[in-house]
PDB file of C-alpha atoms in Angstrom:
ATOM      1  CA  MET A   1      18.079 -23.126 -15.985  1.00 75.00           C
ATOM      2  CA  GLN A   2      21.379 -20.741 -15.699  1.00 93.00           C
ATOM      3  CA  HIS A   3      23.649 -21.114 -13.168  1.00 96.00           C
ATOM      4  CA  MET A   4      26.324 -18.516 -10.882  1.00 97.00           C
ATOM      5  CA  THR A   5      29.509 -18.868  -9.203  1.00 97.00           C
ATOM      6  CA  ALA A   6      28.779 -17.603  -5.496  1.00 97.00           C
ATOM      7  CA  ILE A   7      31.616 -17.597  -2.468  1.00 97.00           C
ATOM      8  CA  ILE A   8      30.548 -19.365   0.621  1.00 95.00           C
ATOM      9  CA  ALA A   9      32.510 -20.994   3.701  1.00 94.00           C
ATOM     10  CA  GLU A  10      31.455 -23.861   5.545  1.00 91.00           C
ATOM     11  CA  GLN A  11      33.018 -23.680   8.854  1.00 92.00           C
ATOM     12  CA  TYR A  12      33.989 -20.699  10.705  1.00 93.00           C
ATOM     13  CA  GLY A  13      37.886 -19.837  10.209  1.00 93.00           C
ATOM     14  CA  SER A  14      40.474 -17.657   8.160  1.00 93.00           C
ATOM     15  CA  PRO A  15      39.935 -16.397   4.585  1.00 93.00           C
ATOM     16  CA  GLU A  16      41.609 -19.918   3.626  1.00 94.00           C
ATOM     17  CA  VAL A  17      37.572 -21.294   4.258  1.00 95.00           C
ATOM     18  CA  LEU A  18      35.766 -19.235   1.506  1.00 95.00           C
ATOM     19  CA  HIS A  19      35.670 -21.234  -1.709  1.00 96.00           C
ATOM     20  CA  SER A  20      33.113 -20.935  -4.658  1.00 97.00           C
ATOM     21  CA  VAL A  21      30.304 -22.799  -5.266  1.00 97.00           C
ATOM     22  CA  THR A  22      27.749 -23.079  -8.783  1.00 97.00           C
ATOM     23  CA  ARG A  23      24.242 -22.209  -7.756  1.00 97.00           C
ATOM     24  CA  GLU A  24      21.054 -20.974  -9.689  1.00 97.00           C
ATOM     25  CA  ILE A  25      20.668 -17.783 -10.946  1.00 97.00           C
ATOM     26  CA  PRO A  26      17.620 -16.125  -8.567  1.00 96.00           C
ATOM     27  CA  THR A  27      14.519 -14.546 -10.313  1.00 97.00           C
ATOM     28  CA  PRO A  28      13.757 -11.368  -8.961  1.00 98.00           C
ATOM     29  CA  GLY A  29      10.381 -11.313  -7.028  1.00 97.00           C
ATOM     30  CA  VAL A  30       8.183  -7.817  -6.435  1.00 97.00           C
ATOM     31  CA  GLY A  31      10.267  -4.888  -5.183  1.00 96.00           C
ATOM     32  CA  GLU A  32      13.779  -6.848  -6.586  1.00 97.00           C
ATOM     33  CA  ILE A  33      15.922  -6.430  -9.246  1.00 98.00           C
ATOM     34  CA  LEU A  34      18.728  -9.080 -10.104  1.00 98.00           C
ATOM     35  CA  ILE A  35      22.167  -7.178 -10.502  1.00 98.00           C
ATOM     36  CA  LYS A  36      25.307  -8.891 -12.962  1.00 98.00           C
ATOM     37  CA  VAL A  37      28.286  -7.971 -10.140  1.00 98.00           C
ATOM     38  CA  ALA A  38      31.238  -6.225 -11.371  1.00 98.00           C
ATOM     39  CA  ALA A  39      32.472  -5.655  -7.874  1.00 98.00           C
ATOM     40  CA  ALA A  40      31.561  -6.430  -3.979  1.00 97.00           C
ATOM     41  CA  GLY A  41      32.564  -4.566  -0.781  1.00 95.00           C
ATOM     42  CA  VAL A  42      34.093  -6.425   2.130  1.00 93.00           C
ATOM     43  CA  ASN A  43      32.563  -4.885   5.388  1.00 89.00           C
ATOM     44  CA  ARG A  44      33.307  -5.958   8.546  1.00 86.00           C
ATOM     45  CA  PRO A  45      30.146  -8.273   9.150  1.00 89.00           C
ATOM     46  CA  ASP A  46      31.797 -10.265   6.864  1.00 91.00           C
ATOM     47  CA  LEU A  47      34.406 -10.919   8.572  1.00 92.00           C
ATOM     48  CA  MET A  48      32.300 -11.593  11.951  1.00 92.00           C
ATOM     49  CA  GLN A  49      30.128 -14.188   9.996  1.00 92.00           C
ATOM     50  CA  ARG A  50      33.311 -15.745   8.505  1.00 94.00           C
ATOM     51  CA  ASN A  51      34.318 -16.098  12.390  1.00 94.00           C
ATOM     52  CA  GLY A  52      31.203 -17.368  13.430  1.00 92.00           C
ATOM     53  CA  MET A  53      28.886 -14.681  14.027  1.00 92.00           C
ATOM     54  CA  PRO A  54      24.938 -15.662  13.087  1.00 91.00           C
ATOM     55  CA  ARG A  55      23.760 -14.157  10.266  1.00 90.00           C
ATOM     56  CA  PRO A  56      20.297 -12.841  10.084  1.00 90.00           C
ATOM     57  CA  PRO A  57      17.342 -15.510  10.137  1.00 91.00           C
ATOM     58  CA  GLY A  58      16.336 -16.231   6.671  1.00 91.00           C
ATOM     59  CA  THR A  59      19.545 -14.521   4.854  1.00 93.00           C
ATOM     60  CA  THR A  60      21.692 -16.290   2.171  1.00 95.00           C
ATOM     61  CA  ASP A  61      24.698 -18.281   3.023  1.00 95.00           C
ATOM     62  CA  ILE A  62      26.745 -16.341   0.233  1.00 97.00           C
ATOM     63  CA  PHE A  63      28.866 -13.728   1.519  1.00 96.00           C
ATOM     64  CA  GLY A  64      28.722  -9.850   0.633  1.00 96.00           C
ATOM     65  CA  LEU A  65      26.836  -7.272   1.605  1.00 96.00           C
ATOM     66  CA  GLU A  66      27.312  -4.542  -0.811  1.00 97.00           C
ATOM     67  CA  ALA A  67      27.661  -4.824  -4.865  1.00 98.00           C
ATOM     68  CA  SER A  68      27.802  -3.094  -7.821  1.00 98.00           C
ATOM     69  CA  GLY A  69      26.942  -4.028 -11.495  1.00 98.00           C
ATOM     70  CA  LEU A  70      24.624  -3.722 -13.783  1.00 98.00           C
ATOM     71  CA  VAL A  71      21.104  -4.895 -13.843  1.00 98.00           C
ATOM     72  CA  GLU A  72      19.964  -7.940 -15.790  1.00 98.00           C
ATOM     73  CA  ALA A  73      16.463  -8.526 -14.697  1.00 98.00           C
ATOM     74  CA  VAL A  74      13.841  -6.534 -12.792  1.00 98.00           C
ATOM     75  CA  GLY A  75      11.112  -7.742 -10.753  1.00 97.00           C
ATOM     76  CA  PRO A  76       7.085  -7.883 -11.728  1.00 97.00           C
ATOM     77  CA  GLY A  77       5.920  -3.902 -11.030  1.00 92.00           C
ATOM     78  CA  GLU A  78       9.598  -2.744 -10.997  1.00 94.00           C
ATOM     79  CA  THR A  79       9.301   0.563 -12.746  1.00 94.00           C
ATOM     80  CA  ASN A  80      12.345   2.673 -11.089  1.00 95.00           C
ATOM     81  CA  TRP A  81      14.820   0.490 -12.603  1.00 98.00           C
ATOM     82  CA  LYS A  82      15.699  -1.343 -15.984  1.00 97.00           C
ATOM     83  CA  VAL A  83      17.462  -3.342 -17.904  1.00 98.00           C
ATOM     84  CA  GLY A  84      20.883  -2.629 -18.155  1.00 98.00           C
ATOM     85  CA  ASP A  85      21.248   0.168 -15.706  1.00 98.00           C
ATOM     86  CA  ARG A  86      24.521   0.889 -13.428  1.00 98.00           C
ATOM     87  CA  VAL A  87      23.926   0.490  -9.862  1.00 98.00           C
ATOM     88  CA  MET A  88      25.448  -0.145  -6.418  1.00 98.00           C
ATOM     89  CA  ALA A  89      23.282  -1.843  -3.648  1.00 98.00           C
ATOM     90  CA  LEU A  90      22.642  -2.609  -0.277  1.00 97.00           C
ATOM     91  CA  LEU A  91      22.087  -6.618   0.524  1.00 97.00           C
ATOM     92  CA  ASN A  92      21.429  -8.621   3.008  1.00 93.00           C
ATOM     93  CA  GLY A  93      23.814 -11.235   1.868  1.00 96.00           C
ATOM     94  CA  GLY A  94      24.832 -12.486  -1.641  1.00 97.00           C
ATOM     95  CA  GLY A  95      27.034  -9.758  -3.033  1.00 97.00           C
ATOM     96  CA  TYR A  96      30.178 -12.530  -3.456  1.00 98.00           C
ATOM     97  CA  ALA A  97      28.240 -13.940  -6.763  1.00 98.00           C
ATOM     98  CA  SER A  98      28.300 -12.995  -9.812  1.00 98.00           C
ATOM     99  CA  HIS A  99      24.737 -12.237  -9.651  1.00 98.00           C
ATOM    100  CA  CYS A 100      22.938 -11.111  -6.746  1.00 98.00           C
ATOM    101  CA  LEU A 101      19.299 -10.094  -6.095  1.00 98.00           C
ATOM    102  CA  ALA A 102      18.935  -6.751  -4.432  1.00 98.00           C
ATOM    103  CA  ILE A 103      15.762  -4.981  -2.805  1.00 97.00           C
ATOM    104  CA  ALA A 104      14.883  -1.927  -5.372  1.00 97.00           C
ATOM    105  CA  ASP A 105      14.471   1.057  -2.911  1.00 96.00           C
ATOM    106  CA  HIS A 106      18.239  -0.146  -1.715  1.00 96.00           C
ATOM    107  CA  CYS A 107      19.933   0.365  -4.604  1.00 97.00           C
ATOM    108  CA  LEU A 108      21.543   3.807  -5.936  1.00 97.00           C
ATOM    109  CA  PRO A 109      22.327   5.069  -9.529  1.00 98.00           C
ATOM    110  CA  VAL A 110      26.277   4.936 -10.115  1.00 98.00           C
ATOM    111  CA  PRO A 111      27.446   8.227 -11.659  1.00 96.00           C
ATOM    112  CA  GLU A 112      29.303   8.093 -14.423  1.00 95.00           C
ATOM    113  CA  GLN A 113      32.444   9.779 -13.149  1.00 96.00           C
ATOM    114  CA  VAL A 114      32.082   6.252 -10.363  1.00 96.00           C
ATOM    115  CA  SER A 115      33.700   3.405 -11.360  1.00 98.00           C
ATOM    116  CA  LEU A 116      31.535   0.307 -10.812  1.00 98.00           C
ATOM    117  CA  ILE A 117      34.382  -1.452  -8.900  1.00 97.00           C
ATOM    118  CA  GLU A 118      34.642   2.121  -6.754  1.00 96.00           C
ATOM    119  CA  ALA A 119      31.057   2.085  -6.648  1.00 97.00           C
ATOM    120  CA  ALA A 120      30.901  -1.336  -4.809  1.00 97.00           C
ATOM    121  CA  ALA A 121      32.697   0.504  -1.594  1.00 93.00           C
ATOM    122  CA  LEU A 122      29.581   3.203  -1.325  1.00 95.00           C
ATOM    123  CA  PRO A 123      26.329   1.927  -0.262  1.00 95.00           C
ATOM    124  CA  GLU A 124      26.601   0.878   2.777  1.00 92.00           C
ATOM    125  CA  ALA A 125      28.635   4.273   3.900  1.00 92.00           C
ATOM    126  CA  LEU A 126      26.365   6.508   2.283  1.00 94.00           C
ATOM    127  CA  PHE A 127      23.311   4.757   3.564  1.00 93.00           C
ATOM    128  CA  THR A 128      24.645   5.105   6.944  1.00 93.00           C
ATOM    129  CA  LEU A 129      25.953   8.453   6.605  1.00 95.00           C
ATOM    130  CA  TRP A 130      22.665   9.961   4.755  1.00 95.00           C
ATOM    131  CA  HIS A 131      20.396   8.904   7.546  1.00 95.00           C
ATOM    132  CA  ASN A 132      22.743   9.650  10.656  1.00 96.00           C
ATOM    133  CA  LEU A 133      24.093  12.859   9.281  1.00 96.00           C
ATOM    134  CA  TYR A 134      21.135  14.561   7.604  1.00 97.00           C
ATOM    135  CA  GLU A 135      18.000  13.052   8.871  1.00 96.00           C
ATOM    136  CA  ARG A 136      19.200  12.363  12.352  1.00 96.00           C
ATOM    137  CA  GLY A 137      21.950  15.236  12.855  1.00 97.00           C
ATOM    138  CA  ARG A 138      20.053  17.599  10.671  1.00 97.00           C
ATOM    139  CA  LEU A 139      23.611  18.982   9.326  1.00 98.00           C
ATOM    140  CA  SER A 140      23.332  21.883   7.221  1.00 97.00           C
ATOM    141  CA  PRO A 141      25.748  25.012   5.728  1.00 98.00           C
ATOM    142  CA  GLY A 142      26.795  26.722   7.794  1.00 97.00           C
ATOM    143  CA  ASP A 143      27.432  24.106  10.628  1.00 98.00           C
ATOM    144  CA  SER A 144      30.419  22.590  12.580  1.00 98.00           C
ATOM    145  CA  LEU A 145      30.637  18.991  12.600  1.00 98.00           C
ATOM    146  CA  LEU A 146      32.979  17.051  14.903  1.00 98.00           C
ATOM    147  CA  ILE A 147      33.822  13.528  13.372  1.00 97.00           C
ATOM    148  CA  HIS A 148      35.954  10.526  15.280  1.00 96.00           C
ATOM    149  CA  GLY A 149      37.293   8.206  13.589  1.00 93.00           C
ATOM    150  CA  GLY A 150      38.152  10.906  10.519  1.00 95.00           C
ATOM    151  CA  ALA A 151      40.552   9.220   8.617  1.00 94.00           C
ATOM    152  CA  SER A 152      38.246   5.716   8.580  1.00 91.00           C
ATOM    153  CA  GLY A 153      35.839   5.142   5.114  1.00 89.00           C
ATOM    154  CA  LEU A 154      33.157   6.360   6.886  1.00 91.00           C
ATOM    155  CA  GLY A 155      34.869   8.856   7.880  1.00 95.00           C
ATOM    156  CA  THR A 156      36.631  10.318   4.894  1.00 96.00           C
ATOM    157  CA  LEU A 157      33.274   9.537   2.708  1.00 95.00           C
ATOM    158  CA  ALA A 158      31.630  11.830   5.975  1.00 97.00           C
ATOM    159  CA  ILE A 159      34.182  14.723   5.399  1.00 98.00           C
ATOM    160  CA  ALA A 160      33.563  14.752   1.539  1.00 96.00           C
ATOM    161  CA  LEU A 161      29.576  15.200   2.258  1.00 97.00           C
ATOM    162  CA  ALA A 162      30.022  17.406   4.867  1.00 98.00           C
ATOM    163  CA  LYS A 163      32.388  19.941   2.990  1.00 97.00           C
ATOM    164  CA  ALA A 164      29.984  19.541  -0.214  1.00 96.00           C
ATOM    165  CA  THR A 165      27.239  20.416   2.583  1.00 95.00           C
ATOM    166  CA  GLY A 166      28.980  23.476   3.292  1.00 98.00           C
ATOM    167  CA  ALA A 167      30.226  22.391   6.980  1.00 98.00           C
ATOM    168  CA  ARG A 168      33.123  22.979   9.199  1.00 98.00           C
ATOM    169  CA  VAL A 169      34.698  19.778   9.491  1.00 98.00           C
ATOM    170  CA  ALA A 170      36.523  19.309  12.595  1.00 98.00           C
ATOM    171  CA  ALA A 171      38.231  15.189  12.630  1.00 98.00           C
ATOM    172  CA  THR A 172      40.169  13.601  15.094  1.00 97.00           C
ATOM    173  CA  ALA A 173      42.632  10.631  13.990  1.00 96.00           C
ATOM    174  CA  GLY A 174      45.589   8.519  15.752  1.00 94.00           C
ATOM    175  CA  SER A 175      48.872   9.275  14.056  1.00 97.00           C
ATOM    176  CA  ALA A 176      50.913  12.085  12.576  1.00 97.00           C
ATOM    177  CA  GLU A 177      49.933  10.275   9.002  1.00 97.00           C
ATOM    178  CA  LYS A 178      46.278  10.106   9.646  1.00 97.00           C
ATOM    179  CA  VAL A 179      46.296  13.747  10.368  1.00 98.00           C
ATOM    180  CA  ALA A 180      47.935  14.809   7.486  1.00 98.00           C
ATOM    181  CA  ALA A 181      45.577  12.476   5.077  1.00 97.00           C
ATOM    182  CA  LEU A 182      42.859  14.836   6.916  1.00 98.00           C
ATOM    183  CA  ASN A 183      44.469  18.121   6.012  1.00 97.00           C
ATOM    184  CA  ASN A 184      44.778  16.800   2.346  1.00 97.00           C
ATOM    185  CA  ILE A 185      41.693  15.939   2.046  1.00 96.00           C
ATOM    186  CA  GLY A 186      40.366  19.707   3.334  1.00 96.00           C
ATOM    187  CA  VAL A 187      39.292  18.975   6.988  1.00 98.00           C
ATOM    188  CA  ASP A 188      38.978  22.435   8.731  1.00 98.00           C
ATOM    189  CA  LEU A 189      40.894  20.785  11.588  1.00 98.00           C
ATOM    190  CA  ALA A 190      42.931  17.997  12.288  1.00 98.00           C
ATOM    191  CA  ILE A 191      43.687  16.811  15.575  1.00 98.00           C
ATOM    192  CA  ASN A 192      45.684  14.112  16.622  1.00 98.00           C
ATOM    193  CA  TYR A 193      44.055  12.305  19.948  1.00 95.00           C
ATOM    194  CA  ARG A 194      47.053  10.494  20.670  1.00 95.00           C
ATOM    195  CA  GLU A 195      48.685  13.373  21.703  1.00 96.00           C
ATOM    196  CA  GLN A 196      46.060  16.539  21.781  1.00 96.00           C
ATOM    197  CA  GLU A 197      43.080  16.815  23.902  1.00 96.00           C
ATOM    198  CA  TYR A 198      40.849  17.747  21.599  1.00 96.00           C
ATOM    199  CA  VAL A 199      37.842  19.174  23.645  1.00 97.00           C
ATOM    200  CA  SER A 200      40.873  21.898  24.172  1.00 97.00           C
ATOM    201  CA  VAL A 201      42.014  21.938  20.782  1.00 98.00           C
ATOM    202  CA  ILE A 202      38.638  22.842  19.409  1.00 98.00           C
ATOM    203  CA  ASN A 203      37.571  25.366  22.194  1.00 97.00           C
ATOM    204  CA  ALA A 204      40.985  27.258  21.364  1.00 98.00           C
ATOM    205  CA  ALA A 205      40.313  27.112  17.765  1.00 98.00           C
ATOM    206  CA  TRP A 206      36.450  27.786  17.599  1.00 98.00           C
ATOM    207  CA  GLY A 207      35.691  28.701  20.692  1.00 97.00           C
ATOM    208  CA  GLU A 208      33.854  26.945  23.639  1.00 96.00           C
ATOM    209  CA  ASN A 209      30.444  25.234  22.489  1.00 97.00           C
ATOM    210  CA  ALA A 210      30.798  25.351  18.468  1.00 98.00           C
ATOM    211  CA  ILE A 211      30.040  22.053  17.458  1.00 98.00           C
ATOM    212  CA  ASN A 212      26.340  21.658  15.907  1.00 98.00           C
ATOM    213  CA  VAL A 213      26.936  18.045  15.331  1.00 98.00           C
ATOM    214  CA  VAL A 214      29.193  15.090  16.695  1.00 97.00           C
ATOM    215  CA  LEU A 215      29.273  11.839  14.600  1.00 96.00           C
ATOM    216  CA  ASP A 216      30.486   9.599  17.483  1.00 94.00           C
ATOM    217  CA  THR A 217      32.228   5.924  16.763  1.00 89.00           C
ATOM    218  CA  VAL A 218      33.505   5.834  20.635  1.00 88.00           C
ATOM    219  CA  GLY A 219      31.233   6.544  23.132  1.00 88.00           C
ATOM    220  CA  GLY A 220      32.337   5.983  27.177  1.00 87.00           C
ATOM    221  CA  ASP A 221      34.159   8.966  28.515  1.00 87.00           C
ATOM    222  CA  TYR A 222      33.988  10.726  24.414  1.00 90.00           C
ATOM    223  CA  ILE A 223      30.121  11.221  25.328  1.00 91.00           C
ATOM    224  CA  GLY A 224      30.844  13.563  28.390  1.00 92.00           C
ATOM    225  CA  ARG A 225      34.109  15.197  26.260  1.00 94.00           C
ATOM    226  CA  ASN A 226      31.624  15.748  22.992  1.00 96.00           C
ATOM    227  CA  LEU A 227      29.407  17.281  25.431  1.00 95.00           C
ATOM    228  CA  GLU A 228      31.731  19.817  26.468  1.00 96.00           C
ATOM    229  CA  VAL A 229      32.093  21.062  23.141  1.00 97.00           C
ATOM    230  CA  MET A 230      28.563  21.309  21.118  1.00 97.00           C
ATOM    231  CA  ALA A 231      26.439  24.322  20.793  1.00 97.00           C
ATOM    232  CA  PRO A 232      23.141  24.611  22.327  1.00 96.00           C
ATOM    233  CA  GLU A 233      20.312  22.880  20.197  1.00 95.00           C
ATOM    234  CA  GLY A 234      23.417  20.494  19.105  1.00 97.00           C
ATOM    235  CA  ARG A 235      22.741  16.887  17.994  1.00 97.00           C
ATOM    236  CA  HIS A 236      25.104  14.087  18.851  1.00 96.00           C
ATOM    237  CA  VAL A 237      24.796  10.623  16.675  1.00 96.00           C
ATOM    238  CA  SER A 238      26.446   7.604  18.012  1.00 92.00           C
ATOM    239  CA  LEU A 239      27.173   5.347  15.364  1.00 88.00           C
ATOM    240  CA  SER A 240      29.229   2.435  17.901  1.00 78.00           C
ATOM    241  CA  PHE A 241      29.999   2.530  21.070  1.00 68.00           C
ATOM    242  CA  LEU A 242      34.137   0.636  21.351  1.00 62.00           C
ATOM    243  CA  ARG A 243      34.659   1.924  24.593  1.00 53.00           C
ATOM    244  CA  ALA A 244      30.568   1.825  26.441  1.00 55.00           C
ATOM    245  CA  PRO A 245      27.407   2.796  25.656  1.00 56.00           C
ATOM    246  CA  LYS A 246      26.506   5.397  28.929  1.00 55.00           C
ATOM    247  CA  TYR A 247      28.966   7.878  30.555  1.00 51.00           C
ATOM    248  CA  ARG A 248      29.055   8.526  34.210  1.00 54.00           C
ATOM    249  CA  CYS A 249      29.483  12.085  35.024  1.00 51.00           C
ATOM    250  CA  HIS A 250      31.641  12.598  38.485  1.00 49.00           C
ATOM    251  CA  CYS A 251      30.449  16.404  38.667  1.00 48.00           C
ATOM    252  CA  ARG A 252      27.519  16.087  41.079  1.00 43.00           C
ATOM    253  CA  PRO A 253      25.671  12.302  42.484  1.00 41.00           C
ATOM    254  CA  LEU A 254      23.583  10.883  40.081  1.00 38.00           C
ATOM    255  CA  CYS A 255      24.114  13.177  36.934  1.00 40.00           C
ATOM    256  CA  VAL A 256      23.980  10.811  34.303  1.00 39.00           C
ATOM    257  CA  ARG A 257      25.285  12.292  30.707  1.00 41.00           C
ATOM    258  CA  ALA A 258      24.372   9.512  27.986  1.00 36.00           C
TER     259      ALA A 258
END
């Protein structure tokens, strides 16, 4: 039986609780592939689990929700991947190891111009954005998109995808440095939300009701403000709620805009 090195934590706490262990290399089952890991991504759930958030039932105690590497083995009947393929994967866990199992349908090919180290940071964001921008938000060429938290990892990838789609992008960020970074990556309208009121800025620059799709991570009072800039038939996609999942409008009694 072959063995691998993996990273776990037997108690909650700071990064110092992480340590390596030796485990048997798993065998891929139906619908799975085995990846020889080149790099693993670090995500907020990894940090939350290390600090005490329970893992989903039935998942491994090895950390890591995304990884990249080379396919080392494929499960019975698997035809979409072959040994040696460059792959990046969204995982239920297990990425912090020299080998990991992945559901074959949760993997993407790594383009030749992308290194395996770079690829390890992409799967979760790509799957999230593809579903929310294109399947739910129906972002199309010529649309205008508003992204909150544009300077984040998710935000910058959303900007790149939207620009490749042919959309016009407005994005908010919390400092002059982040606004400058947004301008450098091609954002059409970068807004410092600490110094500017984004509804007024968008209305002045692009006219009222100009936004076709909103990608929001804030919630709370942002929901109502987002609605103020949205076009008829616009799509509002909420990724998270840093403030609150609902906003009660005070324009008239019993009017809930959420």
